[in-house]
Short mmCIF file of N, CA and C in Angstrom, two decimals:
data_model
loop_
_atom_site.label_atom_id
_atom_site.label_comp_id
_atom_site.label_asym_id
_atom_site.label_seq_id
_atom_site.Cartn_x
_atom_site.Cartn_y
_atom_site.Cartn_z
N MET A 1 149.66 86.84 79.21
CA MET A 1 150.03 86.17 80.35
C MET A 1 151.20 85.09 79.72
N SER A 2 152.17 85.03 80.99
CA SER A 2 153.27 84.61 80.43
C SER A 2 153.40 82.69 80.20
N GLU A 3 154.14 82.24 79.60
CA GLU A 3 154.03 80.86 79.77
C GLU A 3 153.97 79.81 80.59
N THR A 4 155.18 80.46 81.59
CA THR A 4 155.27 80.03 83.13
C THR A 4 154.03 80.15 84.00
N SER A 5 153.26 80.98 83.83
CA SER A 5 151.89 81.70 84.85
C SER A 5 150.78 80.71 83.92
N GLU A 6 150.91 80.24 82.71
CA GLU A 6 150.06 79.39 82.15
C GLU A 6 150.03 78.19 82.43
N ALA A 7 151.63 77.76 82.54
CA ALA A 7 151.42 76.16 83.19
C ALA A 7 150.84 75.95 85.01
N ALA A 8 151.96 77.06 85.29
CA ALA A 8 151.27 76.77 86.97
C ALA A 8 149.56 76.66 86.75
N ARG A 9 148.55 77.66 86.15
CA ARG A 9 147.68 77.72 86.33
C ARG A 9 146.99 76.02 85.86
N PRO A 10 146.01 75.67 87.02
CA PRO A 10 145.42 73.81 86.35
C PRO A 10 144.44 74.42 85.69
N PRO A 11 144.24 73.42 84.41
CA PRO A 11 143.82 73.54 83.41
C PRO A 11 142.46 72.47 83.46
N SER A 12 141.50 72.50 83.01
CA SER A 12 140.42 72.13 82.88
C SER A 12 139.71 72.17 81.76
N ALA A 13 139.23 71.07 81.66
CA ALA A 13 138.68 70.61 80.18
C ALA A 13 136.82 70.60 80.47
N LEU A 14 136.57 70.74 81.42
CA LEU A 14 135.16 71.07 81.75
C LEU A 14 134.51 72.13 81.26
N PRO A 15 133.54 71.98 80.95
CA PRO A 15 132.64 73.47 80.60
C PRO A 15 132.28 73.94 81.67
N GLY A 16 131.99 75.50 81.85
CA GLY A 16 131.38 76.19 82.08
C GLY A 16 131.80 76.10 83.51
N ILE A 17 130.45 76.29 84.53
CA ILE A 17 130.57 75.86 85.85
C ILE A 17 131.44 75.11 86.80
N PHE A 18 131.23 73.48 85.83
CA PHE A 18 132.17 72.51 86.02
C PHE A 18 133.71 72.64 86.37
N GLY A 19 133.96 73.89 84.66
CA GLY A 19 135.75 73.37 85.20
C GLY A 19 136.02 74.72 85.94
N LEU A 20 135.20 75.72 86.10
CA LEU A 20 135.07 76.71 87.55
C LEU A 20 135.63 75.87 89.20
N ILE A 21 134.69 74.88 88.70
CA ILE A 21 134.67 73.53 90.59
C ILE A 21 136.11 72.75 90.33
N ASP A 22 136.09 72.39 88.84
CA ASP A 22 137.52 71.94 89.08
C ASP A 22 138.97 72.50 88.94
N GLY A 23 138.71 73.89 88.38
CA GLY A 23 139.96 74.70 88.35
C GLY A 23 140.29 74.98 89.47
N ALA A 24 138.96 75.12 90.38
CA ALA A 24 139.02 75.20 92.06
C ALA A 24 139.57 74.44 92.76
N ILE A 25 139.36 73.03 92.55
CA ILE A 25 139.94 71.91 93.43
C ILE A 25 141.45 71.45 93.01
N ALA A 26 141.49 72.19 92.03
CA ALA A 26 143.13 71.60 91.67
C ALA A 26 143.91 72.57 92.21
N ARG A 27 143.34 74.24 92.39
CA ARG A 27 144.62 75.27 93.00
C ARG A 27 144.38 74.36 94.68
N ILE A 28 142.82 74.27 95.56
CA ILE A 28 142.91 73.66 96.61
C ILE A 28 144.30 72.89 96.96
N GLU A 29 144.21 71.60 95.80
CA GLU A 29 144.97 70.30 95.95
C GLU A 29 146.37 70.88 95.67
N ALA A 30 146.99 71.65 94.94
CA ALA A 30 148.35 72.14 94.69
C ALA A 30 148.26 73.14 95.76
N PHE A 31 148.13 73.99 96.54
CA PHE A 31 148.15 74.88 97.63
C PHE A 31 148.62 73.86 98.71
N PHE A 32 147.36 72.94 98.69
CA PHE A 32 148.12 72.05 100.56
C PHE A 32 148.99 71.40 100.53
N LEU A 33 149.20 70.65 99.31
CA LEU A 33 149.73 69.38 99.15
C LEU A 33 151.36 70.23 99.58
N ALA A 34 151.15 71.23 98.31
CA ALA A 34 152.78 71.94 98.48
C ALA A 34 153.04 72.43 99.78
N ALA A 35 151.70 73.03 100.42
CA ALA A 35 152.24 73.38 101.49
C ALA A 35 152.71 72.40 102.76
N GLY A 36 152.16 71.67 102.66
CA GLY A 36 152.18 69.86 103.92
C GLY A 36 153.46 69.72 103.61
N VAL A 37 153.93 69.67 102.25
CA VAL A 37 155.53 68.76 102.12
C VAL A 37 156.38 69.70 102.14
N LEU A 38 156.18 70.74 102.24
CA LEU A 38 157.17 71.92 102.72
C LEU A 38 157.03 72.20 104.09
N LEU A 39 156.00 72.60 104.96
CA LEU A 39 156.27 72.58 106.30
C LEU A 39 156.54 71.38 106.50
N MET A 40 156.65 70.00 106.41
CA MET A 40 157.07 69.19 107.06
C MET A 40 158.35 68.53 106.98
N ALA A 41 158.83 69.12 106.16
CA ALA A 41 160.16 68.80 105.26
C ALA A 41 161.08 69.95 106.36
N LEU A 42 160.43 70.98 106.72
CA LEU A 42 160.98 72.24 107.46
C LEU A 42 161.00 72.05 109.00
N ASN A 43 160.25 71.20 109.09
CA ASN A 43 159.80 70.75 110.72
C ASN A 43 160.95 69.50 111.15
N VAL A 44 160.92 68.85 110.32
CA VAL A 44 162.13 67.41 110.22
C VAL A 44 163.18 68.37 110.45
N VAL A 45 163.71 68.84 109.38
CA VAL A 45 165.12 69.63 109.31
C VAL A 45 165.39 70.44 110.75
N ALA A 46 164.24 71.39 111.10
CA ALA A 46 164.56 72.01 112.07
C ALA A 46 164.86 71.19 113.60
N ASN A 47 163.90 69.92 113.46
CA ASN A 47 164.00 69.55 114.90
C ASN A 47 165.28 68.94 114.58
N VAL A 48 166.03 68.45 113.43
CA VAL A 48 167.53 67.59 113.42
C VAL A 48 168.53 68.57 113.80
N VAL A 49 168.28 69.59 113.60
CA VAL A 49 169.30 70.91 113.69
C VAL A 49 169.56 71.18 115.14
N GLY A 50 167.64 71.34 115.94
CA GLY A 50 167.84 71.81 117.21
C GLY A 50 168.27 70.77 118.10
N ARG A 51 168.43 69.29 117.70
CA ARG A 51 168.69 67.75 117.95
C ARG A 51 170.32 67.83 118.19
N PHE A 52 170.68 68.06 117.18
CA PHE A 52 172.34 68.14 117.06
C PHE A 52 172.83 69.10 117.51
N ALA A 53 172.26 69.82 116.87
CA ALA A 53 173.05 71.58 117.11
C ALA A 53 173.10 72.38 118.68
N PHE A 54 171.87 71.85 119.38
CA PHE A 54 171.48 72.26 120.28
C PHE A 54 170.80 71.56 121.27
N GLY A 55 171.31 70.19 120.72
CA GLY A 55 170.86 69.04 122.37
C GLY A 55 169.45 69.22 122.59
N ARG A 56 168.74 69.63 122.02
CA ARG A 56 167.29 70.11 122.33
C ARG A 56 166.34 69.30 120.93
N SER A 57 165.57 68.64 121.36
CA SER A 57 164.84 68.48 119.98
C SER A 57 163.20 69.37 120.09
N ILE A 58 162.22 69.59 119.16
CA ILE A 58 161.56 69.88 119.01
C ILE A 58 160.12 69.15 120.21
N GLN A 59 159.58 70.04 121.01
CA GLN A 59 158.55 69.10 121.27
C GLN A 59 157.75 68.53 120.89
N SER A 60 157.21 69.18 119.51
CA SER A 60 155.51 68.94 119.16
C SER A 60 155.90 69.13 117.75
N ALA A 61 157.45 68.41 117.49
CA ALA A 61 157.63 67.64 116.03
C ALA A 61 156.84 66.66 115.43
N GLU A 62 156.64 65.55 116.50
CA GLU A 62 156.09 64.32 116.34
C GLU A 62 154.57 64.56 115.65
N GLU A 63 153.67 65.72 116.73
CA GLU A 63 151.94 66.21 116.64
C GLU A 63 152.23 66.97 115.29
N ILE A 64 153.04 67.61 115.36
CA ILE A 64 153.18 68.91 113.40
C ILE A 64 153.08 67.57 112.43
N ASN A 65 154.26 66.60 112.01
CA ASN A 65 154.17 65.64 111.45
C ASN A 65 152.82 64.74 111.34
N ARG A 66 152.36 64.48 112.49
CA ARG A 66 151.40 63.40 112.34
C ARG A 66 149.89 64.09 111.87
N ILE A 67 149.95 65.77 112.13
CA ILE A 67 149.10 66.63 111.46
C ILE A 67 149.02 66.86 109.82
N LEU A 68 150.47 66.78 109.29
CA LEU A 68 150.99 67.09 108.19
C LEU A 68 150.46 66.24 107.42
N ILE A 69 151.14 64.52 107.70
CA ILE A 69 150.59 63.61 107.27
C ILE A 69 149.19 63.42 106.91
N ILE A 70 148.41 63.37 107.94
CA ILE A 70 146.81 63.30 107.62
C ILE A 70 146.64 64.37 106.24
N LEU A 71 147.40 65.68 106.17
CA LEU A 71 146.49 66.84 105.58
C LEU A 71 147.28 66.21 104.21
N ILE A 72 148.86 65.73 104.23
CA ILE A 72 148.99 65.19 102.83
C ILE A 72 148.31 64.10 102.20
N THR A 73 148.03 63.42 102.71
CA THR A 73 147.63 61.55 102.61
C THR A 73 145.92 62.27 101.83
N PHE A 74 145.21 63.07 102.37
CA PHE A 74 143.77 63.68 102.13
C PHE A 74 143.81 64.18 100.95
N ALA A 75 144.72 65.29 100.84
CA ALA A 75 144.43 66.04 100.09
C ALA A 75 145.17 65.06 98.24
N GLY A 76 146.03 64.15 98.67
CA GLY A 76 146.57 63.56 98.09
C GLY A 76 145.69 63.06 97.03
N LEU A 77 144.73 62.19 97.62
CA LEU A 77 143.83 61.42 97.22
C LEU A 77 143.14 62.08 96.53
N SER A 78 142.61 63.60 96.35
CA SER A 78 141.80 63.85 95.18
C SER A 78 143.06 64.29 94.25
N TYR A 79 144.14 65.10 94.61
CA TYR A 79 144.84 64.70 93.45
C TYR A 79 145.64 63.31 92.69
N ALA A 80 146.02 62.61 92.93
CA ALA A 80 145.90 61.35 92.26
C ALA A 80 144.53 60.71 91.69
N ALA A 81 143.45 61.10 92.21
CA ALA A 81 142.34 60.73 91.20
C ALA A 81 142.08 62.17 90.02
N ARG A 82 142.76 62.97 90.52
CA ARG A 82 142.75 64.18 88.86
C ARG A 82 143.95 63.54 88.07
N GLN A 83 144.64 63.10 88.74
CA GLN A 83 145.86 62.82 87.56
C GLN A 83 145.71 60.90 87.26
N GLY A 84 144.86 60.64 87.39
CA GLY A 84 144.41 59.03 87.16
C GLY A 84 145.52 58.20 87.64
N ARG A 85 145.98 58.21 89.20
CA ARG A 85 147.12 57.62 88.97
C ARG A 85 146.76 56.61 90.14
N HIS A 86 145.26 56.81 90.86
CA HIS A 86 145.05 55.47 91.29
C HIS A 86 145.12 54.02 90.63
N ILE A 87 145.48 52.95 91.61
CA ILE A 87 145.42 51.62 91.05
C ILE A 87 144.32 51.43 90.48
N ARG A 88 144.36 50.89 88.89
CA ARG A 88 143.35 50.12 88.65
C ARG A 88 143.69 48.55 88.55
N MET A 89 142.19 47.80 88.35
CA MET A 89 142.02 46.13 87.94
C MET A 89 141.64 46.67 86.82
N SER A 90 142.66 46.31 85.97
CA SER A 90 141.99 46.75 84.40
C SER A 90 142.49 45.21 83.26
N ALA A 91 142.38 44.27 83.89
CA ALA A 91 142.34 42.97 82.47
C ALA A 91 141.22 42.96 81.82
N PHE A 92 140.39 43.33 82.78
CA PHE A 92 139.03 43.24 81.77
C PHE A 92 138.36 44.46 81.12
N TYR A 93 138.52 45.18 81.75
CA TYR A 93 138.61 46.52 81.25
C TYR A 93 139.23 46.91 80.05
N ASP A 94 140.86 46.32 79.79
CA ASP A 94 141.40 46.49 78.38
C ASP A 94 141.06 45.95 77.18
N ARG A 95 140.02 44.68 77.71
CA ARG A 95 139.89 43.78 76.73
C ARG A 95 138.09 44.46 75.80
N LEU A 96 137.66 45.70 76.29
CA LEU A 96 136.52 46.10 75.99
C LEU A 96 137.10 47.02 74.59
N PRO A 97 136.25 46.98 73.61
CA PRO A 97 136.24 47.89 72.87
C PRO A 97 136.26 49.18 73.36
N GLN A 98 136.46 50.43 72.70
CA GLN A 98 136.08 51.62 73.67
C GLN A 98 135.33 52.58 73.81
N ARG A 99 133.69 51.98 73.09
CA ARG A 99 132.39 52.22 73.50
C ARG A 99 132.76 51.48 75.10
N GLY A 100 132.66 50.45 75.30
CA GLY A 100 132.64 49.55 76.46
C GLY A 100 133.82 50.33 77.40
N ARG A 101 134.92 50.33 77.54
CA ARG A 101 135.67 51.29 77.97
C ARG A 101 134.84 52.31 78.36
N LYS A 102 134.36 53.24 77.63
CA LYS A 102 133.77 54.65 77.95
C LYS A 102 132.82 54.20 78.75
N ILE A 103 131.61 53.27 79.15
CA ILE A 103 130.42 53.21 79.92
C ILE A 103 131.41 52.45 80.76
N MET A 104 132.11 51.43 81.12
CA MET A 104 132.72 51.27 82.20
C MET A 104 133.64 51.97 82.68
N MET A 105 133.95 53.12 82.05
CA MET A 105 134.72 54.24 82.88
C MET A 105 133.33 55.17 83.77
N ILE A 106 132.44 55.23 83.20
CA ILE A 106 131.36 56.39 83.69
C ILE A 106 130.85 55.46 84.94
N PHE A 107 130.90 54.42 84.87
CA PHE A 107 130.02 53.84 85.68
C PHE A 107 131.39 53.51 86.99
N ILE A 108 132.55 53.15 86.58
CA ILE A 108 133.55 53.01 87.70
C ILE A 108 133.69 54.62 88.13
N SER A 109 133.40 55.78 87.75
CA SER A 109 133.93 56.85 88.08
C SER A 109 132.65 57.27 89.28
N LEU A 110 131.27 56.94 88.65
CA LEU A 110 130.37 57.33 89.54
C LEU A 110 130.05 56.26 90.59
N VAL A 111 129.85 54.98 90.80
CA VAL A 111 130.08 54.85 92.16
C VAL A 111 131.46 54.65 93.01
N THR A 112 132.43 55.05 92.34
CA THR A 112 133.67 55.53 93.35
C THR A 112 133.29 57.04 94.03
N ALA A 113 132.77 57.72 92.95
CA ALA A 113 132.46 59.20 93.88
C ALA A 113 131.29 58.74 94.82
N ALA A 114 130.81 58.07 94.70
CA ALA A 114 129.45 57.75 96.05
C ALA A 114 130.00 57.16 96.83
N ILE A 115 130.81 56.32 96.86
CA ILE A 115 131.95 55.31 97.93
C ILE A 115 132.54 56.36 98.31
N MET A 116 132.82 57.71 97.47
CA MET A 116 133.77 58.29 98.47
C MET A 116 133.22 59.56 99.25
N PHE A 117 132.03 59.97 99.00
CA PHE A 117 130.79 60.92 99.76
C PHE A 117 130.06 59.91 101.15
N ALA A 118 130.54 58.45 100.57
CA ALA A 118 129.69 57.46 101.80
C ALA A 118 130.99 58.23 102.77
N LEU A 119 132.09 57.86 102.58
CA LEU A 119 133.37 57.71 103.27
C LEU A 119 133.76 59.38 103.77
N SER A 120 133.34 60.51 103.22
CA SER A 120 133.27 61.70 103.75
C SER A 120 132.30 61.63 104.99
N ARG A 121 130.59 61.35 104.65
CA ARG A 121 130.23 61.24 106.03
C ARG A 121 130.20 60.56 106.69
N TYR A 122 130.99 59.26 106.93
CA TYR A 122 131.37 58.90 107.99
C TYR A 122 132.50 59.28 108.59
N ALA A 123 133.98 59.67 107.69
CA ALA A 123 134.64 60.86 108.55
C ALA A 123 134.29 61.65 108.96
N LEU A 124 133.21 62.18 108.66
CA LEU A 124 132.85 63.75 109.23
C LEU A 124 132.05 63.51 110.50
N GLN A 125 131.37 62.24 110.09
CA GLN A 125 130.55 61.69 112.00
C GLN A 125 131.40 61.25 113.07
N TYR A 126 132.79 60.97 112.84
CA TYR A 126 133.82 60.29 113.14
C TYR A 126 134.82 61.84 114.21
N MET A 127 134.55 62.21 113.50
CA MET A 127 135.35 64.19 113.58
C MET A 127 134.58 64.70 114.69
N LEU A 128 133.05 64.55 114.54
CA LEU A 128 132.46 65.33 115.14
C LEU A 128 132.38 64.26 116.66
N THR A 129 132.46 63.14 116.15
CA THR A 129 132.11 62.45 117.57
C THR A 129 133.67 62.41 118.96
N GLN A 130 135.05 62.90 118.15
CA GLN A 130 136.43 63.41 118.56
C GLN A 130 136.31 65.25 119.03
N GLN A 131 135.17 65.50 118.38
CA GLN A 131 134.90 66.76 118.91
C GLN A 131 134.07 67.03 120.04
N GLY A 132 133.54 66.12 120.33
CA GLY A 132 132.66 65.81 121.56
C GLY A 132 133.27 65.26 122.51
N ARG A 133 134.43 64.25 122.59
CA ARG A 133 135.15 64.05 123.82
C ARG A 133 135.94 64.69 124.10
N GLY A 134 136.44 65.78 123.33
CA GLY A 134 137.21 66.93 123.83
C GLY A 134 138.89 66.49 124.38
N ARG A 135 139.34 65.81 123.58
CA ARG A 135 140.42 65.27 123.40
C ARG A 135 141.56 66.26 122.91
N VAL A 136 142.69 66.41 123.18
CA VAL A 136 143.84 68.07 122.41
C VAL A 136 145.08 66.92 122.58
N LEU A 137 145.86 67.53 121.46
CA LEU A 137 147.37 67.03 120.98
C LEU A 137 147.84 67.30 122.54
N PRO A 138 148.95 66.10 123.47
CA PRO A 138 149.40 66.51 124.58
C PRO A 138 150.42 67.53 124.52
N SER A 139 151.18 68.23 123.37
CA SER A 139 152.19 69.32 123.25
C SER A 139 151.61 70.05 122.99
N LEU A 140 150.59 70.47 121.55
CA LEU A 140 150.16 71.25 120.90
C LEU A 140 149.14 72.23 121.70
N GLN A 141 148.61 71.23 122.33
CA GLN A 141 146.79 71.19 123.33
C GLN A 141 146.12 71.91 121.93
N ILE A 142 146.01 71.64 120.71
CA ILE A 142 145.05 72.08 119.83
C ILE A 142 144.08 70.41 119.88
N PRO A 143 142.89 70.95 120.19
CA PRO A 143 141.59 69.70 119.67
C PRO A 143 142.28 68.53 118.58
N VAL A 144 141.67 67.09 118.77
CA VAL A 144 142.00 66.18 117.95
C VAL A 144 141.23 66.92 116.98
N TRP A 145 140.16 66.72 117.01
CA TRP A 145 139.43 67.16 115.82
C TRP A 145 139.87 67.55 114.86
N LEU A 146 140.15 68.79 114.93
CA LEU A 146 141.05 69.70 114.45
C LEU A 146 142.14 69.13 113.42
N MET A 147 143.01 67.98 113.95
CA MET A 147 143.94 67.42 112.82
C MET A 147 143.23 66.15 111.95
N LEU A 148 141.85 66.55 112.20
CA LEU A 148 141.04 65.16 111.44
C LEU A 148 139.93 65.75 110.49
N ILE A 149 140.01 66.94 110.39
CA ILE A 149 139.07 68.06 109.14
C ILE A 149 139.25 67.56 108.18
N TRP A 150 140.92 67.04 107.85
CA TRP A 150 141.01 67.05 106.56
C TRP A 150 140.67 65.60 105.95
N VAL A 151 140.20 64.56 106.89
CA VAL A 151 139.56 63.09 106.43
C VAL A 151 138.16 62.97 105.59
N PRO A 152 137.30 63.83 105.93
CA PRO A 152 136.31 63.93 105.34
C PRO A 152 135.98 65.26 103.85
N VAL A 153 137.25 66.23 104.34
CA VAL A 153 137.76 67.23 103.10
C VAL A 153 138.07 66.66 102.01
N GLY A 154 139.19 65.68 102.29
CA GLY A 154 139.66 65.10 101.12
C GLY A 154 139.19 64.17 100.65
N PHE A 155 137.94 63.20 101.24
CA PHE A 155 137.32 62.56 100.51
C PHE A 155 136.60 62.94 99.62
N PHE A 156 135.50 63.63 100.35
CA PHE A 156 134.61 64.94 99.71
C PHE A 156 134.89 65.46 98.03
N MET A 157 136.04 65.69 98.51
CA MET A 157 136.95 66.08 97.29
C MET A 157 137.96 65.42 96.33
N ALA A 158 137.39 63.92 97.05
CA ALA A 158 138.01 62.86 95.44
C ALA A 158 136.46 62.55 94.79
N GLY A 159 135.47 62.39 95.91
CA GLY A 159 134.63 61.81 95.51
C GLY A 159 133.81 63.18 94.02
N LEU A 160 134.34 64.63 94.60
CA LEU A 160 133.88 66.04 93.72
C LEU A 160 134.81 65.38 92.44
N GLN A 161 136.05 64.76 92.39
CA GLN A 161 136.77 64.67 91.13
C GLN A 161 136.14 63.43 89.98
N TYR A 162 135.92 62.27 90.95
CA TYR A 162 135.48 61.17 90.44
C TYR A 162 134.05 61.79 89.57
N ALA A 163 133.14 62.57 90.53
CA ALA A 163 132.43 62.79 89.57
C ALA A 163 132.06 63.29 88.22
N LEU A 164 133.55 64.45 88.79
CA LEU A 164 133.72 65.43 87.34
C LEU A 164 133.97 64.92 86.07
N THR A 165 134.45 63.45 86.79
CA THR A 165 135.69 62.74 85.30
C THR A 165 133.80 61.69 85.26
N ALA A 166 132.95 61.32 85.70
CA ALA A 166 132.39 60.52 84.78
C ALA A 166 131.46 62.15 83.70
N LEU A 167 131.32 62.88 84.50
CA LEU A 167 130.55 63.64 83.47
C LEU A 167 131.91 64.32 82.60
N ARG A 168 132.77 63.90 82.51
CA ARG A 168 133.82 64.48 81.18
C ARG A 168 133.66 63.27 80.46
N ASN A 169 133.53 62.35 81.11
CA ASN A 169 133.36 60.93 80.08
C ASN A 169 132.16 60.87 79.07
N LEU A 170 131.08 61.63 79.80
CA LEU A 170 129.34 61.81 79.50
C LEU A 170 129.32 63.02 78.17
N THR A 171 130.14 63.93 77.93
CA THR A 171 130.21 65.44 77.37
C THR A 171 130.99 65.40 76.73
N ALA A 172 132.40 64.68 76.90
CA ALA A 172 133.69 64.66 75.72
C ALA A 172 133.80 63.94 75.00
N PRO A 173 134.12 63.59 73.99
CA PRO A 173 134.73 62.25 73.17
C PRO A 173 135.80 61.33 73.23
N GLY A 174 136.07 60.19 73.38
CA GLY A 174 137.23 59.39 73.88
C GLY A 174 136.85 58.80 75.16
N VAL A 175 137.80 58.41 76.23
CA VAL A 175 137.98 57.78 77.15
C VAL A 175 138.46 58.50 78.16
N HIS A 176 138.08 59.08 79.11
CA HIS A 176 138.80 60.26 79.75
C HIS A 176 139.47 59.14 81.58
N LEU A 177 140.42 58.78 81.92
CA LEU A 177 140.67 58.85 83.00
C LEU A 177 140.49 59.26 84.46
N SER A 178 140.60 60.70 84.17
CA SER A 178 140.40 61.38 84.72
C SER A 178 140.07 63.12 84.32
N THR A 179 139.43 64.32 84.97
CA THR A 179 139.07 65.32 84.16
C THR A 179 140.09 65.81 83.38
N SER A 180 141.56 65.45 83.78
CA SER A 180 142.99 66.13 83.11
C SER A 180 143.93 64.54 81.92
N LEU A 181 143.31 63.55 81.98
CA LEU A 181 143.81 62.49 81.57
C LEU A 181 142.97 61.95 80.79
N ALA A 182 143.21 61.69 79.61
CA ALA A 182 142.54 60.96 78.25
C ALA A 182 143.43 59.61 78.68
N GLU A 183 142.74 58.28 78.03
CA GLU A 183 143.12 57.34 77.57
C GLU A 183 144.03 57.50 76.80
N ALA A 184 143.93 58.01 75.76
CA ALA A 184 144.78 58.63 74.03
C ALA A 184 145.84 58.66 74.75
N GLN A 185 146.51 59.91 75.87
CA GLN A 185 147.41 59.67 76.59
C GLN A 185 148.03 58.83 76.62
N LEU A 186 148.04 58.01 77.31
CA LEU A 186 149.04 56.85 77.65
C LEU A 186 149.80 56.17 76.84
N PRO A 187 151.00 55.38 77.64
CA PRO A 187 151.91 55.39 76.08
C PRO A 187 151.42 53.52 75.94
N ASP A 188 150.49 53.39 76.96
CA ASP A 188 150.61 51.35 76.92
C ASP A 188 149.89 51.15 75.55
N PRO A 189 150.22 50.60 74.48
CA PRO A 189 149.57 50.31 72.95
C PRO A 189 148.37 49.21 73.65
N ALA A 190 148.12 48.50 74.74
CA ALA A 190 146.83 48.16 74.85
C ALA A 190 145.64 48.88 74.62
N LEU A 191 146.03 50.23 75.69
CA LEU A 191 144.86 50.98 75.95
C LEU A 191 145.12 51.99 74.55
N ASN A 192 145.40 52.95 73.84
CA ASN A 192 145.96 53.60 72.95
C ASN A 192 145.89 52.59 71.74
N ARG A 193 144.25 52.43 71.03
CA ARG A 193 144.44 51.83 69.91
C ARG A 193 144.12 52.54 68.87
N GLY A 194 144.07 53.49 68.99
CA GLY A 194 143.89 54.70 67.82
C GLY A 194 141.99 54.59 67.35
N GLU A 195 141.54 53.85 68.12
CA GLU A 195 140.46 53.47 67.99
C GLU A 195 139.53 55.11 67.55
N PRO A 196 138.33 55.31 66.85
CA PRO A 196 137.79 56.75 66.73
C PRO A 196 136.48 56.95 67.92
N ALA A 197 136.83 57.65 68.27
CA ALA A 197 136.00 58.29 69.36
C ALA A 197 134.33 57.76 68.46
N PRO A 198 133.31 57.07 70.10
CA PRO A 198 132.35 57.21 69.87
C PRO A 198 130.89 58.14 69.31
#
């Protein structure tokens, strides 16, 4: 296998079935984020060309962008968790020794996973409520609930990612901010203290 295809394939440091789940989530995230951004760019460019070259805008451009923004936002939620990119309040965390940081990271990951799963449940209920109302988008004439399907899916995938981060911290030495980012990889010297793994 070539170096390029190896780099394109999302690695997973988790063992067995959990590694397969983690890899599958990474592929789904990458596909939807890339497709969403490309489609949004194409939609905007086509709308601008239509407006200035032909004097007519694409009637459904705004609705398409709204759908794609929801897709990118909630697919990106899980992606940001995988990359350890969510904002963290770490003043207290940074002062702990490695063992304390590891315990804290497991706790934070499990609590965040539980919150994400709860939000996924509430988002699903909201989506089903919208389905029951039968509302459609004015221009595209597609049901509004189809546009919202990414909200519970995104929360659920983020919850899975945080649960897998907790598992990574439970099964591997060192402190891991996500399944693919160890604390030791950070350039911040306050976090990368060179302490031995617990």
